[in-house]
Amino acid sequence: MQFSESWLRTFCNPAISTAQLAETLTMAGLEVEELKPVAPPFTHIVVGEIKEAEQHPNADRLRVCKVDVGQAELLNIVCGAPNARVGIRIPCAMVGAELPPGEDGKPFLIKVGKLRGVESQGMLCSARELKLSEDHGGLMELPLDAPLGTNIREYLYLDDTLFTLKLTPNLAHCLSVYGVAREVSALTGAPLLAPEFPQAPVAIQDKVAVKISAPDLCGRFSGRVIRNVNTKATTPQWMVDRLARCGQRSVSPLVDISNYVMFELGRPSHIFDLDKIHGGLDVRWAKPGEQLKLLNGNTVALDEKVGVIADDQQVESLAGIMGGDATAVSDDTRHIYLEAAFWWPKSIAGRSRRFNFSTDAGHRFERGVDPQQTVEHIERITQLIIDICGTPETQCGAVDDVVAALPAATPVTLRVARAVKVIGMPLTQAQCADALRRLGLPVQEEPGLITVTPPSFRFDLQIEEDLIEEVARMVGYNNLPHTPPQAPITAKIRQEAQRSAFAVRRSLAALGYQETINFSFVEERWEHELAGNPSPIKLLNPIASQMSVMRSSLIGSLLQVLRFNLARKAPRVRVFEIGRVFLRDAAVKSTDTTVEGFDQPMRVSGLASGGADTLQWARKEQSVDFFDVKGDVEALLAPLKAEFVPATHPALHPGRTAEVKIQGRSIGFVGELHPKWRQSYELAAAPVVFELELDAVLARQVPAFQSVAKFQAVQRDIAVVVADQVTHADLIAAVKSAPTQGLLRDVQLFDVYRPKLAKDAEVIAGSTDRSLALRVTLNSDESTLTEDQIESAMKAVVDQLVTSVGARQRA
């Protein structure tokens, strides 16, 4: 929001400086982003009039002008501007004047000089030379009634400052000069000059029939017919200047008037060419297939989610955003229809972005515009039209006001004690009530309570915190005390049986993995294919079509990182991510950190692709496989002992996938990517991935003291024949469950033998059986083992193997 200080002070003129005014607004939440002078410094430039203009005797492009600046004698000035002619009034730099600095940063001093032999006693200036605009087409022409000899800075009000406010979306009531003035009055106590809306005399009864077919789009539609206006009139310079200082160029008098009232009062409006309206107007949602050519020249395709104003033949305007080209006013327009409406903010929000442009009208309507002032603002626009474009034949019709549905004001109650607690400073009920009254809010008081019924221009006052914010703004954020926290601050000590997520990151980095951080929003295809999730959690407003759902697995994100690196010729990729996944779970209830119906656990996932080792000479190069990553998982979980059980996963190879368990509880998977997904994602080799619950990875065993054995350990080797389907885990579990009276310390598999020759097959009964060699370690904490104890323990181990896994001891 940009405007000039002088315009603001016509409504409210507090006795404070420009800098103080900017500070006051900023400390009340209306951040002044920039203060900029309207014009750079220059001196001794006055209003002059060209009385004579003759051709220079020695130059084809120069003229010798006689200029009246209100002095006894005319000044002789040589000028090369193409529009230098008799009768125009222009800025004239007197001898001794200083023009704005040029590119070198130095002021330009005007002296008496000669141009091609003719003396020049000054300089006639363009707007660009005064740095008032970029227009360099000729001299800056002033109104013919500009007083001769008047300082140009005074005449054009150039000793002014441009305010640029950075407003938050809840401050829609400040999107006008009067709205800001209302805030200044509340903050400073200076009187507010409220605008007056005199009713225009009604001379005709002409009306345009209006029907609101969509009350959820438009709550109120006011309009007026005005006949016999002069659209070729000239916009007054004061209006052109004020619009320019709001960043709006002058277009035509009717458009300028509409824009002026929008910046003045915050009310966007539209003016139709009455003769181009066919029948009545219907305010409705658009129909699929309809099109509209807008004022900016674009033709847009419409659908049922966009509001329009249509006549009996076609769509004429994009509701609340921009008018159509078909009914635009032009120099040939004689009769007009003036419209001011209330559009529901939700019906306008986001519509401009659908068509890749934004407008000042849409910016205001999607935040909320006062629904109670449509008639008054039409009277204000009518007054300006009559003053600027009026003729003796101009006639106004009565205002036709159609009301469908207006927002109902819901009272909001403020607890004074709550306000004191939130704001953090002692405040009385009288202070809170006074702050709200200064803002023009109707207040009702009870002991400890203040109830406010929001006025029609305040869409942002809905809950108690909104009123607390208003009180804080009126107090001034710079006046809030700097109160240190009174609660004792104690460090949150992590339990000894748990390590930090940072320690997990360090461990994975030590294993050669690099951390990557990805969006939680992923492509829906990933969820269907890689997570086996047929109904992922969808976003209502995704930032991109390929990021439309919440992830339930980290694998898809890591595959995307792999593809990115492979596309850049990275031969070896090892990445991991610690992130949150999102699962449906009806058991989850809403708390400060959870959302009802959704579980959001943390996971740690890794991916390895390419060579098992970095470039080296010690062994032959080979690709990473399941057992490499399985070893990384074991190192990550250490000292916990993980169990790896064959399993299936939607993203992983069915024969090269294991479920990871800790103490019988499943905590994740490790495996090679499924061949069909490797082909689908165009990967030359299948990467190996793992995904684990972070809570399980963070847990660790607390080290406990255990004395070193004082007696010599005994090792015995045994060879058993077992069926091929017997797993290593089954074998070791059987040995450990043998009744060895506590003598068993360790067992290790050190050899696997399958028969190759016929005579070997005779030794091993079944062709699919295997011979496994185990090394058993025995020891006692009480004494050296005797041969009887050793034999008894080994017999118990063999018997347990026979019973549990059907083993047969080899001779």
PDB file of N, CA and C in Angstrom, residues 303-353:
ATOM      1  N   ASP A 303     -15.083 -21.260 -15.603  1.00  0.00           N
ATOM      2  CA  ASP A 303     -15.774 -22.459 -15.142  1.00  0.00           C
ATOM      3  C   ASP A 303     -16.648 -22.098 -13.959  1.00  0.00           C
ATOM      4  N   GLU A 304     -17.267 -23.113 -13.379  1.00  0.00           N
ATOM      5  CA  GLU A 304     -18.260 -22.867 -12.325  1.00  0.00           C
ATOM      6  C   GLU A 304     -17.663 -22.393 -11.013  1.00  0.00           C
ATOM      7  N   LYS A 305     -16.340 -22.297 -10.902  1.00  0.00           N
ATOM      8  CA  LYS A 305     -15.710 -21.818  -9.672  1.00  0.00           C
ATOM      9  C   LYS A 305     -15.341 -20.346  -9.725  1.00  0.00           C
ATOM     10  N   VAL A 306     -15.705 -19.667 -10.801  1.00  0.00           N
ATOM     11  CA  VAL A 306     -15.372 -18.260 -10.984  1.00  0.00           C
ATOM     12  C   VAL A 306     -16.664 -17.461 -11.087  1.00  0.00           C
ATOM     13  N   GLY A 307     -16.755 -16.361 -10.329  1.00  0.00           N
ATOM     14  CA  GLY A 307     -17.934 -15.515 -10.369  1.00  0.00           C
ATOM     15  C   GLY A 307     -17.874 -14.524 -11.518  1.00  0.00           C
ATOM     16  N   VAL A 308     -19.048 -14.210 -12.085  1.00  0.00           N
ATOM     17  CA  VAL A 308     -19.114 -13.268 -13.207  1.00  0.00           C
ATOM     18  C   VAL A 308     -20.342 -12.373 -13.056  1.00  0.00           C
ATOM     19  N   ILE A 309     -20.302 -11.268 -13.811  1.00  0.00           N
ATOM     20  CA  ILE A 309     -21.480 -10.431 -14.034  1.00  0.00           C
ATOM     21  C   ILE A 309     -21.816 -10.576 -15.511  1.00  0.00           C
ATOM     22  N   ALA A 310     -23.013 -11.042 -15.807  1.00  0.00           N
ATOM     23  CA  ALA A 310     -23.406 -11.293 -17.190  1.00  0.00           C
ATOM     24  C   ALA A 310     -24.692 -10.547 -17.503  1.00  0.00           C
ATOM     25  N   ASP A 311     -24.857 -10.182 -18.789  1.00  0.00           N
ATOM     26  CA  ASP A 311     -26.127  -9.619 -19.224  1.00  0.00           C
ATOM     27  C   ASP A 311     -26.907 -10.709 -19.936  1.00  0.00           C
ATOM     28  N   ASP A 312     -27.910 -10.328 -20.710  1.00  0.00           N
ATOM     29  CA  ASP A 312     -28.760 -11.334 -21.346  1.00  0.00           C
ATOM     30  C   ASP A 312     -28.063 -12.075 -22.477  1.00  0.00           C
ATOM     31  N   GLN A 313     -26.894 -11.555 -22.939  1.00  0.00           N
ATOM     32  CA  GLN A 313     -26.239 -12.165 -24.091  1.00  0.00           C
ATOM     33  C   GLN A 313     -24.884 -12.782 -23.773  1.00  0.00           C
ATOM     34  N   GLN A 314     -24.128 -12.183 -22.852  1.00  0.00           N
ATOM     35  CA  GLN A 314     -22.757 -12.637 -22.656  1.00  0.00           C
ATOM     36  C   GLN A 314     -22.257 -12.239 -21.267  1.00  0.00           C
ATOM     37  N   VAL A 315     -21.095 -12.787 -20.919  1.00  0.00           N
ATOM     38  CA  VAL A 315     -20.422 -12.419 -19.676  1.00  0.00           C
ATOM     39  C   VAL A 315     -19.760 -11.064 -19.878  1.00  0.00           C
ATOM     40  N   GLU A 316     -19.948 -10.152 -18.915  1.00  0.00           N
ATOM     41  CA  GLU A 316     -19.439  -8.783 -19.066  1.00  0.00           C
ATOM     42  C   GLU A 316     -18.286  -8.454 -18.125  1.00  0.00           C
ATOM     43  N   SER A 317     -18.142  -9.210 -17.014  1.00  0.00           N
ATOM     44  CA  SER A 317     -17.117  -8.833 -16.039  1.00  0.00           C
ATOM     45  C   SER A 317     -16.746 -10.031 -15.197  1.00  0.00           C
ATOM     46  N   LEU A 318     -15.479 -10.086 -14.774  1.00  0.00           N
ATOM     47  CA  LEU A 318     -14.987 -11.089 -13.837  1.00  0.00           C
ATOM     48  C   LEU A 318     -15.223 -10.547 -12.432  1.00  0.00           C
ATOM     49  N   ALA A 319     -16.112 -11.165 -11.701  1.00  0.00           N
ATOM     50  CA  ALA A 319     -16.616 -10.610 -10.445  1.00  0.00           C
ATOM     51  C   ALA A 319     -15.499 -10.279  -9.466  1.00  0.00           C
ATOM     52  N   GLY A 320     -15.465  -9.002  -9.055  1.00  0.00           N
ATOM     53  CA  GLY A 320     -14.526  -8.578  -8.024  1.00  0.00           C
ATOM     54  C   GLY A 320     -13.084  -8.504  -8.453  1.00  0.00           C
ATOM     55  N   ILE A 321     -12.784  -8.760  -9.732  1.00  0.00           N
ATOM     56  CA  ILE A 321     -11.391  -8.813 -10.166  1.00  0.00           C
ATOM     57  C   ILE A 321     -11.119  -7.834 -11.296  1.00  0.00           C
ATOM     58  N   MET A 322     -11.834  -7.973 -12.420  1.00  0.00           N
ATOM     59  CA  MET A 322     -11.562  -7.103 -13.566  1.00  0.00           C
ATOM     60  C   MET A 322     -12.775  -7.086 -14.479  1.00  0.00           C
ATOM     61  N   GLY A 323     -13.014  -5.925 -15.095  1.00  0.00           N
ATOM     62  CA  GLY A 323     -14.114  -5.785 -16.030  1.00  0.00           C
ATOM     63  C   GLY A 323     -13.786  -6.383 -17.386  1.00  0.00           C
ATOM     64  N   GLY A 324     -14.822  -6.535 -18.198  1.00  0.00           N
ATOM     65  CA  GLY A 324     -14.649  -7.082 -19.536  1.00  0.00           C
ATOM     66  C   GLY A 324     -14.479  -5.981 -20.573  1.00  0.00           C
ATOM     67  N   ASP A 325     -13.871  -6.353 -21.675  1.00  0.00           N
ATOM     68  CA  ASP A 325     -13.612  -5.394 -22.749  1.00  0.00           C
ATOM     69  C   ASP A 325     -14.893  -4.982 -23.467  1.00  0.00           C
ATOM     70  N   ALA A 326     -15.908  -5.866 -23.470  1.00  0.00           N
ATOM     71  CA  ALA A 326     -17.112  -5.598 -24.259  1.00  0.00           C
ATOM     72  C   ALA A 326     -17.878  -4.375 -23.763  1.00  0.00           C
ATOM     73  N   THR A 327     -17.874  -4.118 -22.448  1.00  0.00           N
ATOM     74  CA  THR A 327     -18.638  -2.996 -21.899  1.00  0.00           C
ATOM     75  C   THR A 327     -17.730  -1.899 -21.353  1.00  0.00           C
ATOM     76  N   ALA A 328     -16.466  -1.875 -21.797  1.00  0.00           N
ATOM     77  CA  ALA A 328     -15.530  -0.872 -21.301  1.00  0.00           C
ATOM     78  C   ALA A 328     -15.908   0.513 -21.809  1.00  0.00           C
ATOM     79  N   VAL A 329     -15.706   1.523 -20.968  1.00  0.00           N
ATOM     80  CA  VAL A 329     -15.986   2.904 -21.385  1.00  0.00           C
ATOM     81  C   VAL A 329     -14.877   3.385 -22.314  1.00  0.00           C
ATOM     82  N   SER A 330     -15.225   4.294 -23.217  1.00  0.00           N
ATOM     83  CA  SER A 330     -14.277   4.854 -24.173  1.00  0.00           C
ATOM     84  C   SER A 330     -14.608   6.328 -24.384  1.00  0.00           C
ATOM     85  N   ASP A 331     -13.893   6.976 -25.295  1.00  0.00           N
ATOM     86  CA  ASP A 331     -14.161   8.382 -25.574  1.00  0.00           C
ATOM     87  C   ASP A 331     -15.526   8.589 -26.199  1.00  0.00           C
ATOM     88  N   ASP A 332     -16.101   7.532 -26.761  1.00  0.00           N
ATOM     89  CA  ASP A 332     -17.422   7.648 -27.392  1.00  0.00           C
ATOM     90  C   ASP A 332     -18.560   7.355 -26.421  1.00  0.00           C
ATOM     91  N   THR A 333     -18.219   6.979 -25.195  1.00  0.00           N
ATOM     92  CA  THR A 333     -19.257   6.641 -24.221  1.00  0.00           C
ATOM     93  C   THR A 333     -20.030   7.897 -23.823  1.00  0.00           C
ATOM     94  N   ARG A 334     -21.336   7.774 -23.769  1.00  0.00           N
ATOM     95  CA  ARG A 334     -22.190   8.895 -23.361  1.00  0.00           C
ATOM     96  C   ARG A 334     -22.924   8.592 -22.055  1.00  0.00           C
ATOM     97  N   HIS A 335     -23.365   7.358 -21.912  1.00  0.00           N
ATOM     98  CA  HIS A 335     -24.150   6.972 -20.744  1.00  0.00           C
ATOM     99  C   HIS A 335     -23.428   5.830 -20.038  1.00  0.00           C
ATOM    100  N   ILE A 336     -23.435   5.865 -18.719  1.00  0.00           N
ATOM    101  CA  ILE A 336     -22.683   4.866 -17.953  1.00  0.00           C
ATOM    102  C   ILE A 336     -23.552   4.230 -16.878  1.00  0.00           C
ATOM    103  N   TYR A 337     -23.105   3.042 -16.441  1.00  0.00           N
ATOM    104  CA  TYR A 337     -23.716   2.365 -15.304  1.00  0.00           C
ATOM    105  C   TYR A 337     -22.623   2.154 -14.265  1.00  0.00           C
ATOM    106  N   LEU A 338     -22.825   2.715 -13.102  1.00  0.00           N
ATOM    107  CA  LEU A 338     -21.842   2.679 -12.024  1.00  0.00           C
ATOM    108  C   LEU A 338     -22.222   1.579 -11.040  1.00  0.00           C
ATOM    109  N   GLU A 339     -21.252   0.708 -10.724  1.00  0.00           N
ATOM    110  CA  GLU A 339     -21.518  -0.450  -9.858  1.00  0.00           C
ATOM    111  C   GLU A 339     -20.566  -0.487  -8.668  1.00  0.00           C
ATOM    112  N   ALA A 340     -21.112  -0.795  -7.494  1.00  0.00           N
ATOM    113  CA  ALA A 340     -20.313  -1.064  -6.294  1.00  0.00           C
ATOM    114  C   ALA A 340     -20.970  -2.232  -5.576  1.00  0.00           C
ATOM    115  N   ALA A 341     -20.201  -3.279  -5.287  1.00  0.00           N
ATOM    116  CA  ALA A 341     -20.789  -4.506  -4.747  1.00  0.00           C
ATOM    117  C   ALA A 341     -19.985  -5.010  -3.566  1.00  0.00           C
ATOM    118  N   PHE A 342     -20.604  -5.908  -2.831  1.00  0.00           N
ATOM    119  CA  PHE A 342     -19.899  -6.645  -1.781  1.00  0.00           C
ATOM    120  C   PHE A 342     -19.766  -8.081  -2.245  1.00  0.00           C
ATOM    121  N   TRP A 343     -18.504  -8.517  -2.420  1.00  0.00           N
ATOM    122  CA  TRP A 343     -18.216  -9.893  -2.822  1.00  0.00           C
ATOM    123  C   TRP A 343     -17.669 -10.632  -1.611  1.00  0.00           C
ATOM    124  N   TRP A 344     -18.175 -11.832  -1.396  1.00  0.00           N
ATOM    125  CA  TRP A 344     -17.676 -12.634  -0.278  1.00  0.00           C
ATOM    126  C   TRP A 344     -16.207 -12.935  -0.488  1.00  0.00           C
ATOM    127  N   PRO A 345     -15.367 -12.711   0.528  1.00  0.00           N
ATOM    128  CA  PRO A 345     -13.918 -12.919   0.348  1.00  0.00           C
ATOM    129  C   PRO A 345     -13.552 -14.301  -0.172  1.00  0.00           C
ATOM    130  N   LYS A 346     -14.220 -15.346   0.318  1.00  0.00           N
ATOM    131  CA  LYS A 346     -13.874 -16.702  -0.111  1.00  0.00           C
ATOM    132  C   LYS A 346     -14.204 -16.939  -1.579  1.00  0.00           C
ATOM    133  N   SER A 347     -15.145 -16.179  -2.125  1.00  0.00           N
ATOM    134  CA  SER A 347     -15.515 -16.361  -3.529  1.00  0.00           C
ATOM    135  C   SER A 347     -14.536 -15.672  -4.474  1.00  0.00           C
ATOM    136  N   ILE A 348     -13.685 -14.798  -3.948  1.00  0.00           N
ATOM    137  CA  ILE A 348     -12.715 -14.070  -4.776  1.00  0.00           C
ATOM    138  C   ILE A 348     -11.303 -14.614  -4.564  1.00  0.00           C
ATOM    139  N   ALA A 349     -11.033 -15.138  -3.369  1.00  0.00           N
ATOM    140  CA  ALA A 349      -9.668 -15.557  -3.021  1.00  0.00           C
ATOM    141  C   ALA A 349      -9.144 -16.592  -4.006  1.00  0.00           C
ATOM    142  N   GLY A 350      -7.950 -16.347  -4.529  1.00  0.00           N
ATOM    143  CA  GLY A 350      -7.269 -17.294  -5.399  1.00  0.00           C
ATOM    144  C   GLY A 350      -7.683 -17.271  -6.844  1.00  0.00           C
ATOM    145  N   ARG A 351      -8.760 -16.546  -7.181  1.00  0.00           N
ATOM    146  CA  ARG A 351      -9.230 -16.568  -8.578  1.00  0.00           C
ATOM    147  C   ARG A 351      -8.262 -15.866  -9.517  1.00  0.00           C
ATOM    148  N   SER A 352      -7.673 -14.764  -9.073  1.00  0.00           N
ATOM    149  CA  SER A 352      -6.731 -14.053  -9.937  1.00  0.00           C
ATOM    150  C   SER A 352      -5.545 -14.932 -10.290  1.00  0.00           C
ATOM    151  N   ARG A 353      -5.046 -15.686  -9.308  1.00  0.00           N
ATOM    152  CA  ARG A 353      -3.868 -16.515  -9.555  1.00  0.00           C
ATOM    153  C   ARG A 353      -4.149 -17.617 -10.568  1.00  0.00           C
TER     154      ARG A 353
END
